[in-house]
PDB file of C-alpha atoms in Angstrom:
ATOM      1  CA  UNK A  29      41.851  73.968-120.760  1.00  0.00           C
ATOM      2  CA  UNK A  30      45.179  72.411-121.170  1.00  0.00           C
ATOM      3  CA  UNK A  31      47.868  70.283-120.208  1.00  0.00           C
ATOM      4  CA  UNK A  32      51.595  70.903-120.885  1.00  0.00           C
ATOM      5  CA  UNK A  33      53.954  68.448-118.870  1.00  0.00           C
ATOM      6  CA  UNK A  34      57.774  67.209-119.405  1.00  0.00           C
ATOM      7  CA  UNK A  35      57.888  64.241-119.217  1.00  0.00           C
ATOM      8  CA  UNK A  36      61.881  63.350-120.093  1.00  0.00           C
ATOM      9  CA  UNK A  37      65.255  64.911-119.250  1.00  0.00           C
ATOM     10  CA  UNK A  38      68.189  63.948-120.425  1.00  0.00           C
ATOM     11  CA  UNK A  39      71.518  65.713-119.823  1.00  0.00           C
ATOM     12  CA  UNK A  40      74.830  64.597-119.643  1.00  0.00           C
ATOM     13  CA  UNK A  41      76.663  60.804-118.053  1.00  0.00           C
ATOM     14  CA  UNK A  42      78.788  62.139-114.942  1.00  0.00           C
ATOM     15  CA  UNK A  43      78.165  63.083-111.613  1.00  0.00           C
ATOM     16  CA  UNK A  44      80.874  66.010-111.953  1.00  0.00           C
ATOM     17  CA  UNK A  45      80.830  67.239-115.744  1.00  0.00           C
ATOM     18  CA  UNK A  46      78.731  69.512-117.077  1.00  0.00           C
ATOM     19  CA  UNK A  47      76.968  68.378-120.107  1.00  0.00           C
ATOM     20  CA  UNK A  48      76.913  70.518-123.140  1.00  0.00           C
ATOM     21  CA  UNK A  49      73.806  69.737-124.337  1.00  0.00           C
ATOM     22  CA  UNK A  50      69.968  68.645-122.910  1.00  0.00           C
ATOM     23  CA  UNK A  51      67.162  67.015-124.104  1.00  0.00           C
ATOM     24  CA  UNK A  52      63.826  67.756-122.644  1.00  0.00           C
ATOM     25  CA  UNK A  53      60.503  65.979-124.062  1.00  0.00           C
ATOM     26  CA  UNK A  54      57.134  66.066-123.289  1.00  0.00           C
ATOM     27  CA  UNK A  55      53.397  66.207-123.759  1.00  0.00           C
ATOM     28  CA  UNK A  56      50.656  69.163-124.604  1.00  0.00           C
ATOM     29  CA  UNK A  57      46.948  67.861-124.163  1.00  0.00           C
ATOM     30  CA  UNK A  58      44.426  70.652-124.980  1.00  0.00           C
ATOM     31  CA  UNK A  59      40.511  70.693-125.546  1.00  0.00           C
ATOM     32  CA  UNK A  60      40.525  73.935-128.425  1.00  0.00           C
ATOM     33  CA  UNK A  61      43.108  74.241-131.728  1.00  0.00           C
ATOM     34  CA  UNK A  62      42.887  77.556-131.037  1.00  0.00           C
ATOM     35  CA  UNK A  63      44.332  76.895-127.549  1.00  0.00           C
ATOM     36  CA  UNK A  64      47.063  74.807-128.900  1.00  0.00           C
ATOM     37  CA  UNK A  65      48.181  77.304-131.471  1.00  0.00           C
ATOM     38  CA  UNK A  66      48.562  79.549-128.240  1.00  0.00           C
ATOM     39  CA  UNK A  67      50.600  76.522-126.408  1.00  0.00           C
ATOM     40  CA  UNK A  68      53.114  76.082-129.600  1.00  0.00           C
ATOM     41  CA  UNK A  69      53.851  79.687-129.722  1.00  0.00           C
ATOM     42  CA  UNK A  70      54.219  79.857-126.094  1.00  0.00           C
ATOM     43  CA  UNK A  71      56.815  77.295-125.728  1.00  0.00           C
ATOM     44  CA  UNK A  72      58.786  78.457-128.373  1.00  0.00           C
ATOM     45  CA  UNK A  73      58.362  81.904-127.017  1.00  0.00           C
ATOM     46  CA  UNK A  74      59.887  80.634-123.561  1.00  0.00           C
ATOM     47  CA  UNK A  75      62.718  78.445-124.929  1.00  0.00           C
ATOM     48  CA  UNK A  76      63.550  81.287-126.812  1.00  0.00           C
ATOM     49  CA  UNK A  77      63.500  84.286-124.262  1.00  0.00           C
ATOM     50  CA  UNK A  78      65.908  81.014-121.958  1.00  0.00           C
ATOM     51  CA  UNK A  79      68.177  80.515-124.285  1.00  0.00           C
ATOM     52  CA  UNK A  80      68.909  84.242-125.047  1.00  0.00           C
ATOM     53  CA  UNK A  81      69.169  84.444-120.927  1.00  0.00           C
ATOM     54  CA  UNK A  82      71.875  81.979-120.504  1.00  0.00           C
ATOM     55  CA  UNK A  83      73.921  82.128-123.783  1.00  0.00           C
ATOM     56  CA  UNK A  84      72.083  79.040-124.898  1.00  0.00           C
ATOM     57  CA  UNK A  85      70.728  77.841-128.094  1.00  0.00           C
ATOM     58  CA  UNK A  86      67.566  75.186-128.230  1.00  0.00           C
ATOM     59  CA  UNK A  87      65.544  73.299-131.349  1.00  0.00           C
ATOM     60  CA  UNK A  88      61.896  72.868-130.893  1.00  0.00           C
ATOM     61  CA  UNK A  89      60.136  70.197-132.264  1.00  0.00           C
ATOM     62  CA  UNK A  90      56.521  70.017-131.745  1.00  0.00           C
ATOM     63  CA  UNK A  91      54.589  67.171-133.132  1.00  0.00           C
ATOM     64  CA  UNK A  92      50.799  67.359-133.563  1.00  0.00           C
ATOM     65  CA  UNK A  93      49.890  64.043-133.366  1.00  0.00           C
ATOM     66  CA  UNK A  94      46.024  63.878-132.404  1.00  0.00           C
ATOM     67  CA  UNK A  95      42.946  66.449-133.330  1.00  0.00           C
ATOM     68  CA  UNK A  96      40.007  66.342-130.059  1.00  0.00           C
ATOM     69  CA  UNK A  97      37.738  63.710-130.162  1.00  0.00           C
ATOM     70  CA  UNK A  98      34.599  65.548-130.638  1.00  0.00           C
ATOM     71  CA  UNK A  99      31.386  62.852-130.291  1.00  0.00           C
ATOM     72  CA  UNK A 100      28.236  63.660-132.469  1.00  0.00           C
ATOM     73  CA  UNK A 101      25.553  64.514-130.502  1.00  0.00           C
ATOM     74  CA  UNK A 102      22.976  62.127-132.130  1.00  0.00           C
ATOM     75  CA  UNK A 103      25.534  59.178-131.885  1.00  0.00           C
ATOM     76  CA  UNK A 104      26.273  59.716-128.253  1.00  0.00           C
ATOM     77  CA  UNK A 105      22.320  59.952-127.378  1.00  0.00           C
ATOM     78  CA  UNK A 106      22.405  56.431-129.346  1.00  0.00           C
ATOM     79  CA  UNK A 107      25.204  55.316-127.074  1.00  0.00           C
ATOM     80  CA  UNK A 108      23.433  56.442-123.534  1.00  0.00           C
ATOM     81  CA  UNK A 109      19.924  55.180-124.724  1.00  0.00           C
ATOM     82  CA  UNK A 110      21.500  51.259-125.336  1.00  0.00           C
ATOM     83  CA  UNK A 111      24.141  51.546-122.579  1.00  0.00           C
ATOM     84  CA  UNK A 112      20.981  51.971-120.180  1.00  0.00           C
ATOM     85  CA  UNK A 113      18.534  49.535-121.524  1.00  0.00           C
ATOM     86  CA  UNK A 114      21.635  46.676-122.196  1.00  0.00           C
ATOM     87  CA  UNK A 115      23.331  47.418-118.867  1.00  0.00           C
ATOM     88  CA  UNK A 116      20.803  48.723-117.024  1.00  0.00           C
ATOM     89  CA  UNK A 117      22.551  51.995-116.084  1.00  0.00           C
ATOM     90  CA  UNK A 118      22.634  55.162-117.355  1.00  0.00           C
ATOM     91  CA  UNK A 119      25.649  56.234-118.913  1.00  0.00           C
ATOM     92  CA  UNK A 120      27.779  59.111-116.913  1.00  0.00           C
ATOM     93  CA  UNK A 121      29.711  61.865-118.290  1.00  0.00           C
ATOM     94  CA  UNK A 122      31.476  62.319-114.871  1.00  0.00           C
ATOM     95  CA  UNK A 123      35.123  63.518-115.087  1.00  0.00           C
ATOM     96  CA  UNK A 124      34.830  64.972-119.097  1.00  0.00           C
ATOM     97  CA  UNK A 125      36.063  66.072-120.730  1.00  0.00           C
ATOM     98  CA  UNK A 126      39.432  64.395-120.558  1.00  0.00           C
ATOM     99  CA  UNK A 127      42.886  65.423-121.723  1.00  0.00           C
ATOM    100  CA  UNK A 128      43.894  62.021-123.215  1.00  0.00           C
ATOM    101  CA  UNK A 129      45.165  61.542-126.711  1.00  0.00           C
ATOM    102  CA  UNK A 130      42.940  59.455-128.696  1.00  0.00           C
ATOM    103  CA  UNK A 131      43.986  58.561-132.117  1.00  0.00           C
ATOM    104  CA  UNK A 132      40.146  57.584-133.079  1.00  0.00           C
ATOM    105  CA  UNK A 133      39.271  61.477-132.979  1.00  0.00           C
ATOM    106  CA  UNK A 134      40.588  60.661-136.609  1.00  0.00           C
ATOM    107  CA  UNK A 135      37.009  58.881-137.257  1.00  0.00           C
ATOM    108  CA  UNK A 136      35.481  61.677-136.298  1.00  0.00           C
ATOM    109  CA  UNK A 137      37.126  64.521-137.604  1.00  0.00           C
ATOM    110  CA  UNK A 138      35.537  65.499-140.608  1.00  0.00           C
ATOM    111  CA  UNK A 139      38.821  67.376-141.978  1.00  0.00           C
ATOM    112  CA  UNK A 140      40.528  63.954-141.826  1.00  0.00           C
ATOM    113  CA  UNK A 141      37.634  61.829-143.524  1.00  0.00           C
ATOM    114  CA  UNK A 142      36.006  61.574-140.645  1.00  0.00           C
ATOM    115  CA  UNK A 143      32.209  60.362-139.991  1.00  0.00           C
ATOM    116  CA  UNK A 144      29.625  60.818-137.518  1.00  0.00           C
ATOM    117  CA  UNK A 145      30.055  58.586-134.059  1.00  0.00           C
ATOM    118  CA  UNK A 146      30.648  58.346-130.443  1.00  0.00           C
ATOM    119  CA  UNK A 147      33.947  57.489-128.744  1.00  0.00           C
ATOM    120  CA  UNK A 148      32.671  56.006-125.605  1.00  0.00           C
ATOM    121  CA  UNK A 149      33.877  53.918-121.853  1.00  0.00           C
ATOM    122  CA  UNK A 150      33.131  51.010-120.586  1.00  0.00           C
ATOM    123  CA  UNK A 151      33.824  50.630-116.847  1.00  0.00           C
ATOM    124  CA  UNK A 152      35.045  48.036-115.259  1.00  0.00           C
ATOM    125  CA  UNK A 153      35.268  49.361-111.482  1.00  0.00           C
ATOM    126  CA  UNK A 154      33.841  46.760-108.779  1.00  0.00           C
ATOM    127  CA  UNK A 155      35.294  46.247-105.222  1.00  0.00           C
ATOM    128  CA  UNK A 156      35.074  42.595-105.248  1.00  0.00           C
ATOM    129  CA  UNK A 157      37.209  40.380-107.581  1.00  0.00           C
ATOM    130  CA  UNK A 158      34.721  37.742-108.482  1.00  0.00           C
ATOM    131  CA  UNK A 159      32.845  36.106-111.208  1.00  0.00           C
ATOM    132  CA  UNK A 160      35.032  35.294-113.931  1.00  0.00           C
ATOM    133  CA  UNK A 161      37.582  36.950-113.082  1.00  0.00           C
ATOM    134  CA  UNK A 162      37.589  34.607-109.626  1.00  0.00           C
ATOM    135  CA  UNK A 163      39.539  32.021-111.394  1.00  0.00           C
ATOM    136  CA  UNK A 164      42.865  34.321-111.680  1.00  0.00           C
ATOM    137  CA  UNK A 165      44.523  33.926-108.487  1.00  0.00           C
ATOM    138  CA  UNK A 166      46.911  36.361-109.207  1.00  0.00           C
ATOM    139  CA  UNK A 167      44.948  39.618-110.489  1.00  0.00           C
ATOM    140  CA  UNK A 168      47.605  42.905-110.078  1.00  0.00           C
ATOM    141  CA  UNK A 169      46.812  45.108-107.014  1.00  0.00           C
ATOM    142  CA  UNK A 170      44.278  43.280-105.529  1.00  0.00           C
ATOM    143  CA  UNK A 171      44.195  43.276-102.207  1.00  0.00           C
ATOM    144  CA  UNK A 172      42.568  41.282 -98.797  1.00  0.00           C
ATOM    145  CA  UNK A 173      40.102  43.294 -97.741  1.00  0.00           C
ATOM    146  CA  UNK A 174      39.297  43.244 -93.759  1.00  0.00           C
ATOM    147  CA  UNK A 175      36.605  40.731 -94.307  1.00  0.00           C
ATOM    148  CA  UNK A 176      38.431  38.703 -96.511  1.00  0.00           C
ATOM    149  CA  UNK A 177      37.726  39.395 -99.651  1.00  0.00           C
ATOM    150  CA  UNK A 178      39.551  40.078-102.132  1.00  0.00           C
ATOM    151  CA  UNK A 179      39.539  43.669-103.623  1.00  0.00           C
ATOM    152  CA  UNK A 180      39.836  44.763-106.724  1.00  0.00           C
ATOM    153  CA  UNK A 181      42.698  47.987-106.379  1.00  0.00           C
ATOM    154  CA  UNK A 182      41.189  49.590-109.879  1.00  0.00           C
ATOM    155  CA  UNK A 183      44.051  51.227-111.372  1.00  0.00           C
ATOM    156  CA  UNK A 184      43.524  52.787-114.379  1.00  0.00           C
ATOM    157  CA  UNK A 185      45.087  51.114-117.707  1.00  0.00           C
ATOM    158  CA  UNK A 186      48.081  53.054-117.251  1.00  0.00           C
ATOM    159  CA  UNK A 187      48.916  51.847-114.103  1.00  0.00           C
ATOM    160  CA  UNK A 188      51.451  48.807-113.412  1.00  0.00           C
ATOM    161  CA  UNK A 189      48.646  47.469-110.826  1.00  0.00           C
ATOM    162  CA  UNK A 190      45.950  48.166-113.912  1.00  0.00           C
ATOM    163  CA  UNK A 191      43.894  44.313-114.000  1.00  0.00           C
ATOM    164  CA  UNK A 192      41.594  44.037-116.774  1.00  0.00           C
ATOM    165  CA  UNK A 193      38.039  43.253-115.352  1.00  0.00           C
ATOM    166  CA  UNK A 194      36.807  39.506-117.173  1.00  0.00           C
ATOM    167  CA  UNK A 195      33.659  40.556-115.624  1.00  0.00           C
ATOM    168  CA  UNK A 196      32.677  43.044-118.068  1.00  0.00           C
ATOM    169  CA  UNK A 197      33.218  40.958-121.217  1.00  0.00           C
ATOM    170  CA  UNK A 198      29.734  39.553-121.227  1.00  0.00           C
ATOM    171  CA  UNK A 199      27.485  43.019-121.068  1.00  0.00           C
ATOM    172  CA  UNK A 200      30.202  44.892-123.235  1.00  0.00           C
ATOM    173  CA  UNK A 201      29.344  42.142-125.775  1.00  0.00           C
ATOM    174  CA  UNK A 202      25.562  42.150-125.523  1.00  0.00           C
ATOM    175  CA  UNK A 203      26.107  46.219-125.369  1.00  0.00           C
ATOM    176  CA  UNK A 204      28.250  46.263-128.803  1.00  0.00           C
ATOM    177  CA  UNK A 205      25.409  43.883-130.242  1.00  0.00           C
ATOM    178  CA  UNK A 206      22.682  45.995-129.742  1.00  0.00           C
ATOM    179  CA  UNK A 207      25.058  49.108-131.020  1.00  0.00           C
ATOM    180  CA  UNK A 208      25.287  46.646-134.278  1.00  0.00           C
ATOM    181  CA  UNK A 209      21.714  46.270-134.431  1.00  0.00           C
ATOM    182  CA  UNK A 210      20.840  50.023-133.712  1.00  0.00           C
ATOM    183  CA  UNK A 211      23.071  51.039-136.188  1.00  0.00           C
ATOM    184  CA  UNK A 212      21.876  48.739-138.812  1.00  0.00           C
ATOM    185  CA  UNK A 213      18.416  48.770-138.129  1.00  0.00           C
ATOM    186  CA  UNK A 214      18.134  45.103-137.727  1.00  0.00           C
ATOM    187  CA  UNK A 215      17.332  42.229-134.655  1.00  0.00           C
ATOM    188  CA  UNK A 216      20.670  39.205-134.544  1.00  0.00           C
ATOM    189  CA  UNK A 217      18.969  38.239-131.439  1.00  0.00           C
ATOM    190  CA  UNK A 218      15.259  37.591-130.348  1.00  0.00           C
ATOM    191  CA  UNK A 219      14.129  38.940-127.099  1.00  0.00           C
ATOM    192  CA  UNK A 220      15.733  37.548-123.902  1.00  0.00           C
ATOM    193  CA  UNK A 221      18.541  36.099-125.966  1.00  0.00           C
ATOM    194  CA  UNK A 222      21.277  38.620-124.369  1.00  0.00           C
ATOM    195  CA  UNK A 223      20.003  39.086-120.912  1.00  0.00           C
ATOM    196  CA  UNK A 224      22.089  36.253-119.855  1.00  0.00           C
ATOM    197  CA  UNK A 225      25.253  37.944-120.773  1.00  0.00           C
ATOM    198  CA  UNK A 226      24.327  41.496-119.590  1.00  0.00           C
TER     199      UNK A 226
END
């Protein structure tokens, strides 16, 4: 699976003059290096085989910026198991795998140094803006609702409308301390001590 989108185009400063030259930019989000390799050849393959076409001549730069982030099977089990006793759901792999660029497959990948983990999400999707996050009047993109509530419009980080959710703060933190302990085979807090914040 892949990805290949341009993103940028940039060509000329009149309405009536024909620029000599373009600049077009981009993205290429893939899943397999193999696939990639196929992607980078392609392009240049089709710039190419355009320019010859029209009497044109191109540069391609392609810059590989980020390997997949590839989670370790026993650190991702370790992940699930505390996200559902901490936050008392189980964890969902709904929607992977996704074509973003992550540059913390760099942890992971073992040809860059890399050791064994889990890159992981924590949600922060409610309909309601309450809770701590009540005491921003203002939160982006939320919305009256027709009972009168106000709504929480969810957009993504990317987004201009994105709001980030105060709400989660206190189970991400009991989640990331039980990750700690897990990890390091140790108790910071006694039983009970976190269920307040998750």
């Amino acid at each position: 699976n892949c990805v290949v989108s341009v993103t940028c185009f940039r060509a000329g400063e009149a309405t009536n003059v024909l620029p000599d030259t373009a600049t077009l930019k981009g993205t290429i989000r893939d899943l397999d290096p193999d696939v990639y390799d196929i992607i980078e050849k392609r392009i240049r393959a089709i710039v190419a085989g355009t320019c010859a076409a029209h009497g044109a001549s191109a540069d391609v730069k392609i810059d590989s910026m980020y390997p997949v982030v590839m989670n370790h099977h026993e650190q991702t089990a370790i992940v699930e198991r505390v996200a559902a006793e901490t936050l008392g759901a189980p964890a969902s792999s709904e929607g992977l795998p996704m074509l973003g660029a992550e540059d913390f497959a760099y942890f992971l990948d073992p040809k860059h140094g890399g050791v064994p983990g889990c890159f992981f999400f924590l949600g922060g999707r409610e309909e309601e803006v309450g809770g701590l996050a009540a005491f921003d009047p203002t939160v982006p993109g939320a919305f009256a609702g027709k009972d009168g509530a106000l709504r929480r419009a969810n957009c993504m980080c990317h987004g201009t409308a994105y709001d980030f959710n105060d709400n989660v703060i206190p189970g991400a933190a009991a989640m990331y301390v039980r990750l700690v302990e897990t990890r390091l085979g140790c108790s910071l807090y006694g039983p009970g001590e976190l269920d307040a914040l998750a």
